[in-house]
């Protein structure tokens, strides 16, 4: 049956494929992917209708792309999402112009002002302090004002450093770039900071106490907050396998179910107190030394690994459709369905678990990018090539 709405997402990576799976499983509709070029896993898929524009991060190109789409589907409601921080911000910066194209565009997101506040680690941690979320101790290093040779660090090495604003940081490229850095010594710190500075980056970095832990101690919590700023769903996953390549550290390649009512309710309280709207996820670690859960950051979107929410029987796209299309009343829930979701095959996950002495029962196993209803030879070929790289890099860097 033809639906009166369609999902539209900027970018074509794993995140977008999970969104397409969610729309397809609930409504049997294709999702529109708008990107700069076709990439796996959103290519060779019956779930995806792809459109590609060079220079999509330019406002005029984005508006053209969305105008073209509106001309093709003038009467359908179009639920617009981004699959990365910079695409989400791109939508928010151009929100008024997008809504002027047509009132059929729905942008189920928070404001640009709140986005900028929450992705800034300094301001986010100030809000955490205000609303009772534990976070690592940290100090801000200002590339414009501070000198790494005289800068005082109030905790011992090792430390962890990362950009205060990941959107700003994403614009700079240099050899050895990582999303974040574990720093063992002062000499190592000076080398990394000077390398970043030489790239032209002149914003803020957060220097944090290093929280001891491994893959057994990392979690992700995904929340949906409706247009009335009420949290309606919290889904948690325990990380089983990280991406170990330096440029992708922090991304998750395998997740199993987790349930923590106390922390879920704390996150709910936080989001409702700041009047948040839309999907977000929190990166969380259990601090073994101090017996506490610490929140590292919030991402104002569904995560790269958000297929795990669907595996947990939480369909984020259905929550949005019920909220914005059908205006349905929703009941708050914390997901508690057993699952194991992975990008690489089960044998690779088992090998990783054994190597890291993780004793996990694999239940209801599924793979992020190989939907049972979306298989063909080309997808198997690309998945096989991708699996080889993920597995090789994991055991190389682990």
Coordinates of C-alpha atoms in Angstrom, one line a residue:
X1 CA 0.0 0.0 0.0
X2 CA 1.3 3.4 -1.0
X3 CA 2.3 5.5 2.0
X4 CA 1.8 9.3 2.3
X5 CA 5.4 9.7 3.6
X6 CA 8.9 8.8 2.8
X7 CA 12.2 8.8 4.8
X8 CA 15.0 11.0 3.4
X9 CA 18.6 10.8 4.8
X10 CA 21.7 12.7 3.9
X11 CA 24.7 10.4 3.5
X12 CA 25.0 6.8 2.5
X13 CA 26.9 4.8 5.2
X14 CA 25.9 2.1 7.7
X15 CA 23.8 4.6 9.6
X16 CA 21.6 5.3 6.6
X17 CA 21.2 1.6 5.8
X18 CA 19.9 1.0 9.3
X19 CA 17.4 3.8 8.8
X20 CA 16.3 2.2 5.5
X21 CA 15.9 -1.2 7.2
X22 CA 13.7 0.4 9.9
X23 CA 11.4 2.1 7.3
X24 CA 11.2 -1.1 5.2
X25 CA 10.5 -3.5 8.1
X26 CA 7.7 -1.4 9.4
X27 CA 6.2 0.1 6.2
X28 CA 7.7 -1.8 3.2
X29 CA 8.8 1.5 1.6
X30 CA 12.1 2.6 0.1
X31 CA 14.2 5.3 1.8
X32 CA 15.7 8.1 -0.2
X33 CA 19.5 8.5 0.3
X34 CA 21.0 11.8 -0.9
X35 CA 24.8 11.8 -1.0
X36 CA 27.8 13.0 -2.9
X37 CA 28.4 9.6 -4.5
X38 CA 27.1 6.0 -4.3
X39 CA 28.8 4.0 -1.5
X40 CA 28.2 0.6 0.1
X41 CA 26.1 -0.4 2.0
X42 CA 23.4 1.8 0.5
X43 CA 24.2 0.7 -3.0
X44 CA 22.7 -2.4 -4.8
X45 CA 19.8 -2.4 -2.3
X46 CA 16.1 -2.7 -2.9
X47 CA 15.6 -0.6 0.2
X48 CA 17.3 2.5 -1.2
X49 CA 16.5 5.1 -3.8
X50 CA 19.7 7.1 -4.3
X51 CA 20.4 10.6 -5.6
X52 CA 23.9 12.1 -5.7
X53 CA 25.1 15.7 -5.9
X54 CA 28.7 16.8 -5.8
X55 CA 29.2 19.6 -3.2
X56 CA 26.2 18.6 -1.1
X57 CA 27.7 20.4 1.9
X58 CA 27.1 23.7 0.1
X59 CA 23.8 25.2 1.0
X60 CA 22.8 26.0 -2.6
X61 CA 23.4 22.3 -3.6
X62 CA 21.4 21.0 -0.6
X63 CA 18.5 23.2 -1.5
X64 CA 18.6 22.2 -5.1
X65 CA 18.7 18.5 -4.1
X66 CA 15.7 18.8 -1.8
X67 CA 13.9 21.0 -4.4
X68 CA 14.4 18.3 -7.0
X69 CA 13.1 15.7 -4.6
X70 CA 10.1 17.7 -3.8
X71 CA 9.3 18.1 -7.5
X72 CA 9.4 14.3 -7.8
X73 CA 7.3 13.7 -4.7
X74 CA 5.3 16.9 -4.2
X75 CA 2.5 15.3 -2.1
X76 CA 4.5 13.0 0.2
X77 CA 5.6 14.1 3.7
X78 CA 9.4 13.8 3.7
X79 CA 11.1 13.0 7.0
X80 CA 14.5 14.5 6.7
X81 CA 17.5 13.1 8.7
X82 CA 21.3 13.3 8.6
X83 CA 23.7 10.4 9.2
X84 CA 26.6 12.5 10.6
X85 CA 27.1 15.5 12.8
X86 CA 28.0 17.7 9.9
X87 CA 25.0 16.6 7.8
X88 CA 22.7 17.2 10.8
X89 CA 24.1 20.6 11.3
X90 CA 23.8 21.3 7.6
X91 CA 20.1 20.6 7.8
X92 CA 19.7 22.8 10.9
X93 CA 21.6 25.7 9.3
X94 CA 19.3 25.6 6.3
X95 CA 16.2 24.6 8.1
X96 CA 14.1 27.7 7.2
X97 CA 15.1 27.4 3.5
X98 CA 14.2 23.7 3.5
X99 CA 10.8 24.3 5.1
X100 CA 10.2 27.1 2.5
X101 CA 10.7 24.6 -0.3
X102 CA 7.5 22.8 0.9
X103 CA 5.6 22.2 4.1
X104 CA 5.9 18.5 3.3
X105 CA 9.4 18.5 4.8
X106 CA 9.5 17.3 8.4
X107 CA 12.7 17.8 10.4
X108 CA 12.4 15.9 13.7
X109 CA 15.4 17.5 15.3
X110 CA 16.3 20.0 18.0
X111 CA 17.3 23.6 17.3
X112 CA 20.6 24.7 15.8
X113 CA 21.4 26.6 19.0
X114 CA 20.9 23.5 21.2
X115 CA 22.9 21.3 18.7
X116 CA 25.9 23.6 18.9
X117 CA 25.7 23.7 22.7
X118 CA 25.5 19.9 23.1
X119 CA 28.2 19.0 20.6
X120 CA 30.5 21.3 22.5
X121 CA 32.0 19.1 25.2
X122 CA 32.6 22.0 27.6
X123 CA 29.0 23.1 27.5
X124 CA 27.7 19.6 27.5
X125 CA 29.6 18.7 30.6
X126 CA 28.3 21.8 32.3
X127 CA 24.8 20.6 31.6
X128 CA 25.8 17.1 32.9
X129 CA 26.9 18.7 36.2
X130 CA 23.6 20.6 36.4
X131 CA 21.4 17.6 35.8
X132 CA 23.3 14.8 37.6
X133 CA 25.2 12.9 34.9
X134 CA 28.7 11.7 35.8
X135 CA 31.4 12.5 33.3
X136 CA 35.2 12.3 33.3
X137 CA 37.2 15.2 34.8
X138 CA 38.7 17.4 32.2
X139 CA 40.3 20.7 31.3
X140 CA 40.0 22.7 28.1
X141 CA 43.1 23.4 25.9
X142 CA 42.6 26.4 23.6
X143 CA 44.8 26.2 20.5
X144 CA 44.6 30.0 20.1
X145 CA 45.7 30.9 23.6
X146 CA 47.4 28.0 25.3
X147 CA 51.0 26.8 25.0
X148 CA 51.4 23.0 25.3
X149 CA 54.9 23.5 26.9
X150 CA 53.5 25.3 29.9
X151 CA 49.9 24.0 30.1
X152 CA 49.0 22.4 33.5
X153 CA 47.2 19.1 33.5
X154 CA 45.6 18.3 36.9
X155 CA 45.7 14.5 36.6
X156 CA 48.2 11.8 35.8
X157 CA 49.0 10.2 32.5
X158 CA 47.7 8.4 30.6
X159 CA 45.1 10.9 29.6
X160 CA 42.5 11.1 26.8
X161 CA 42.1 14.0 24.5
X162 CA 39.5 14.9 21.9
X163 CA 38.0 17.9 20.1
X164 CA 35.5 20.0 22.0
X165 CA 33.5 20.4 18.8
X166 CA 33.7 17.4 16.5
X167 CA 32.0 19.3 13.6
X168 CA 34.8 21.9 13.5
X169 CA 37.4 19.2 13.8
X170 CA 36.0 17.2 10.9
X171 CA 37.0 20.0 8.5
X172 CA 40.8 19.4 9.1
X173 CA 42.8 16.5 7.6
X174 CA 46.3 15.4 8.5
X175 CA 48.4 12.3 8.9
X176 CA 47.7 10.4 12.0
X177 CA 44.3 12.1 12.6
X178 CA 42.0 10.2 15.1
X179 CA 38.6 10.9 16.6
X180 CA 40.3 10.9 20.0
X181 CA 43.7 10.1 21.4
X182 CA 45.0 8.1 24.3
X183 CA 48.1 9.9 25.4
X184 CA 50.7 8.0 27.5
X185 CA 53.3 10.7 28.2
X186 CA 53.9 14.5 28.0
X187 CA 56.2 14.1 25.1
X188 CA 53.5 12.1 23.2
X189 CA 51.0 14.9 24.0
X190 CA 53.3 17.6 22.7
X191 CA 53.8 15.7 19.4
X192 CA 50.1 15.1 18.9
X193 CA 49.1 18.7 19.7
X194 CA 51.7 20.2 17.4
X195 CA 50.6 17.8 14.6
X196 CA 47.0 19.0 15.0
X197 CA 48.0 22.7 15.2
X198 CA 50.1 22.4 12.0
X199 CA 46.9 21.3 10.2
X200 CA 45.4 24.8 10.9
X201 CA 43.0 23.7 13.6
X202 CA 42.6 26.5 16.1
X203 CA 39.6 25.6 18.2
X204 CA 39.3 23.8 21.6
X205 CA 40.4 20.3 22.7
X206 CA 39.3 18.5 25.9
X207 CA 42.0 16.9 28.0
X208 CA 40.4 14.2 30.2
X209 CA 41.3 11.8 32.9
X210 CA 41.6 8.4 31.3
X211 CA 38.9 6.0 32.5
X212 CA 40.3 2.4 32.6
X213 CA 38.3 -0.1 30.8
X214 CA 38.0 -2.3 27.7
X215 CA 35.3 -3.5 25.3
X216 CA 33.5 -5.0 28.3
X217 CA 33.0 -1.6 29.8
X218 CA 31.6 0.4 26.9
X219 CA 27.9 1.1 26.3
X220 CA 25.7 3.2 24.0
X221 CA 22.3 4.5 25.0
X222 CA 19.9 5.7 22.3
X223 CA 16.9 7.9 23.1
X224 CA 13.9 9.2 21.2
X225 CA 12.3 12.5 22.5
X226 CA 9.1 13.5 20.9
X227 CA 8.0 16.9 19.6
X228 CA 6.7 17.7 23.1
X229 CA 10.2 17.1 24.5
X230 CA 9.1 13.9 26.2
X231 CA 11.4 10.9 26.1
X232 CA 9.5 7.9 24.8
X233 CA 12.2 5.3 24.3
X234 CA 15.6 4.3 25.7
X235 CA 17.6 1.5 24.2
X236 CA 21.0 0.4 25.4
X237 CA 23.7 -1.7 23.9
X238 CA 26.9 -3.2 25.4
X239 CA 29.9 -2.9 23.0
X240 CA 31.4 -6.2 21.9
X241 CA 33.7 -5.1 19.2
X242 CA 35.2 -1.7 18.3
X243 CA 36.5 -0.5 15.0
X244 CA 40.2 -0.3 15.7
X245 CA 41.3 1.8 12.7
X246 CA 42.7 5.1 14.0
X247 CA 40.3 7.3 11.9
X248 CA 37.2 5.3 13.1
X249 CA 38.0 4.7 16.8
X250 CA 34.8 5.0 18.8
X251 CA 32.6 3.3 16.1
X252 CA 31.1 0.0 17.1
X253 CA 31.2 -3.2 15.0
X254 CA 29.2 -5.5 17.3
X255 CA 26.8 -4.9 20.1
X256 CA 24.6 -6.9 22.5
X257 CA 21.7 -5.9 24.6
X258 CA 22.1 -4.1 27.9
X259 CA 19.5 -2.9 30.4
X260 CA 20.1 -0.2 33.1
X261 CA 16.9 1.3 34.4
X262 CA 18.6 3.8 36.7
X263 CA 20.9 5.3 34.1
X264 CA 18.1 5.2 31.5
X265 CA 15.9 7.3 33.8
X266 CA 18.8 9.7 34.4
X267 CA 19.2 10.3 30.7
X268 CA 15.5 10.7 30.3
X269 CA 15.5 13.3 33.0
X270 CA 18.5 15.1 31.4
X271 CA 16.8 15.3 28.0
X272 CA 13.5 16.5 29.3
X273 CA 15.1 19.1 31.5
X274 CA 16.9 20.7 28.5
X275 CA 13.8 20.4 26.2
X276 CA 15.5 18.2 23.7
X277 CA 13.7 17.0 20.5
X278 CA 14.5 14.0 18.3
X279 CA 17.0 11.1 18.3
X280 CA 20.3 11.2 20.2
X281 CA 22.7 8.7 21.6
X282 CA 25.1 8.8 24.6
X283 CA 28.5 7.1 24.7
X284 CA 28.9 5.7 28.2
X285 CA 31.7 3.8 30.0
X286 CA 31.6 1.9 33.3
X287 CA 34.4 3.1 35.5
X288 CA 35.6 0.0 37.3
X289 CA 37.9 1.9 39.7
X290 CA 35.2 4.1 41.0
X291 CA 32.1 1.9 40.4
X292 CA 30.2 4.4 38.3
X293 CA 28.9 5.0 34.8
X294 CA 30.4 8.0 33.1
X295 CA 29.0 9.8 30.0
X296 CA 31.5 10.8 27.4
X297 CA 29.4 12.6 24.9
X298 CA 26.0 13.0 23.2
X299 CA 25.4 12.7 19.4
X300 CA 22.4 14.6 18.1
X301 CA 21.3 11.8 15.7
X302 CA 21.0 8.1 15.3
X303 CA 24.4 6.5 15.6
X304 CA 26.4 4.7 12.9
X305 CA 25.6 1.5 14.7
X306 CA 21.9 2.3 15.2
X307 CA 20.7 -0.9 13.6
X308 CA 21.1 -2.3 17.1
X309 CA 18.0 -0.4 18.2
X310 CA 16.0 -2.3 15.6
X311 CA 17.5 -5.5 16.8
X312 CA 16.3 -4.6 20.2
X313 CA 12.7 -4.2 18.8
X314 CA 12.9 -0.4 19.0
X315 CA 12.0 1.1 15.6
X316 CA 13.1 4.7 15.8
X317 CA 11.5 5.5 12.4
X318 CA 8.1 4.2 13.6
X319 CA 8.4 6.4 16.7
X320 CA 9.0 9.4 14.4
X321 CA 6.1 8.5 12.1
X322 CA 3.7 8.0 14.9
X323 CA 4.8 11.3 16.4
X324 CA 4.9 13.6 13.4
X325 CA 2.6 11.9 10.8
X326 CA -0.1 10.2 12.9
X327 CA 0.1 12.2 16.1
X328 CA -0.2 9.1 18.2
X329 CA 0.1 9.0 21.9
X330 CA 3.2 7.1 22.9
X331 CA 4.1 5.2 26.1
X332 CA 7.6 5.5 27.5
X333 CA 9.6 2.2 27.5
X334 CA 13.1 1.0 28.2
X335 CA 14.0 -1.7 25.7
X336 CA 15.0 -5.1 27.2
X337 CA 15.0 -7.6 24.3
X338 CA 18.0 -10.0 23.9
X339 CA 20.0 -9.5 20.7
X340 CA 23.5 -9.6 19.2
X341 CA 24.1 -7.3 16.2
X342 CA 27.3 -7.2 14.2
X343 CA 28.9 -5.9 11.0
X344 CA 31.4 -8.8 10.6
X345 CA 30.2 -12.4 10.5
X346 CA 29.6 -14.5 13.6
X347 CA 32.9 -16.4 13.4
X348 CA 34.9 -13.2 13.5
X349 CA 32.9 -11.9 16.5
X350 CA 33.4 -15.2 18.3
X351 CA 37.2 -15.0 17.6
X352 CA 37.2 -11.4 19.0
X353 CA 35.3 -12.4 22.1
X354 CA 37.7 -15.3 22.8
X355 CA 40.8 -13.1 22.2
X356 CA 39.5 -10.5 24.7
X357 CA 38.2 -13.1 27.2
X358 CA 34.6 -11.9 26.9
X359 CA 32.1 -14.5 27.9
X360 CA 29.0 -13.4 26.1
X361 CA 26.1 -15.6 25.0
X362 CA 25.3 -14.7 21.4
X363 CA 21.5 -14.4 21.1
X364 CA 19.3 -13.5 18.1
X365 CA 22.3 -12.8 16.0
X366 CA 21.9 -10.5 13.0
X367 CA 24.2 -8.4 10.8
X368 CA 23.9 -4.6 10.3
X369 CA 24.3 -4.6 6.6
X370 CA 23.0 -8.0 5.4
X371 CA 19.2 -7.9 5.8
X372 CA 17.7 -11.3 4.9
X373 CA 15.3 -9.6 2.6
X374 CA 18.0 -7.6 0.7
X375 CA 20.5 -10.1 -0.5
X376 CA 22.1 -10.3 -3.9
X377 CA 25.5 -11.2 -5.4
X378 CA 26.8 -7.6 -5.6
X379 CA 25.9 -7.0 -1.9
X380 CA 27.7 -10.2 -0.9
X381 CA 30.7 -9.2 -2.9
X382 CA 31.0 -5.8 -1.3
X383 CA 30.2 -7.2 2.1
X384 CA 32.9 -9.8 1.7
X385 CA 35.5 -7.1 0.8
X386 CA 34.4 -5.0 3.7
X387 CA 34.5 -7.9 6.1
X388 CA 38.1 -8.6 5.1
X389 CA 39.2 -5.1 5.9
X390 CA 37.3 -4.8 9.2
X391 CA 38.7 -8.1 10.4
X392 CA 42.2 -7.4 9.3
X393 CA 42.3 -4.0 10.8
X394 CA 40.7 -5.2 14.1
X395 CA 43.3 -7.8 14.8
X396 CA 46.1 -5.6 13.5
X397 CA 45.3 -2.7 15.9
X398 CA 43.9 -4.7 18.8

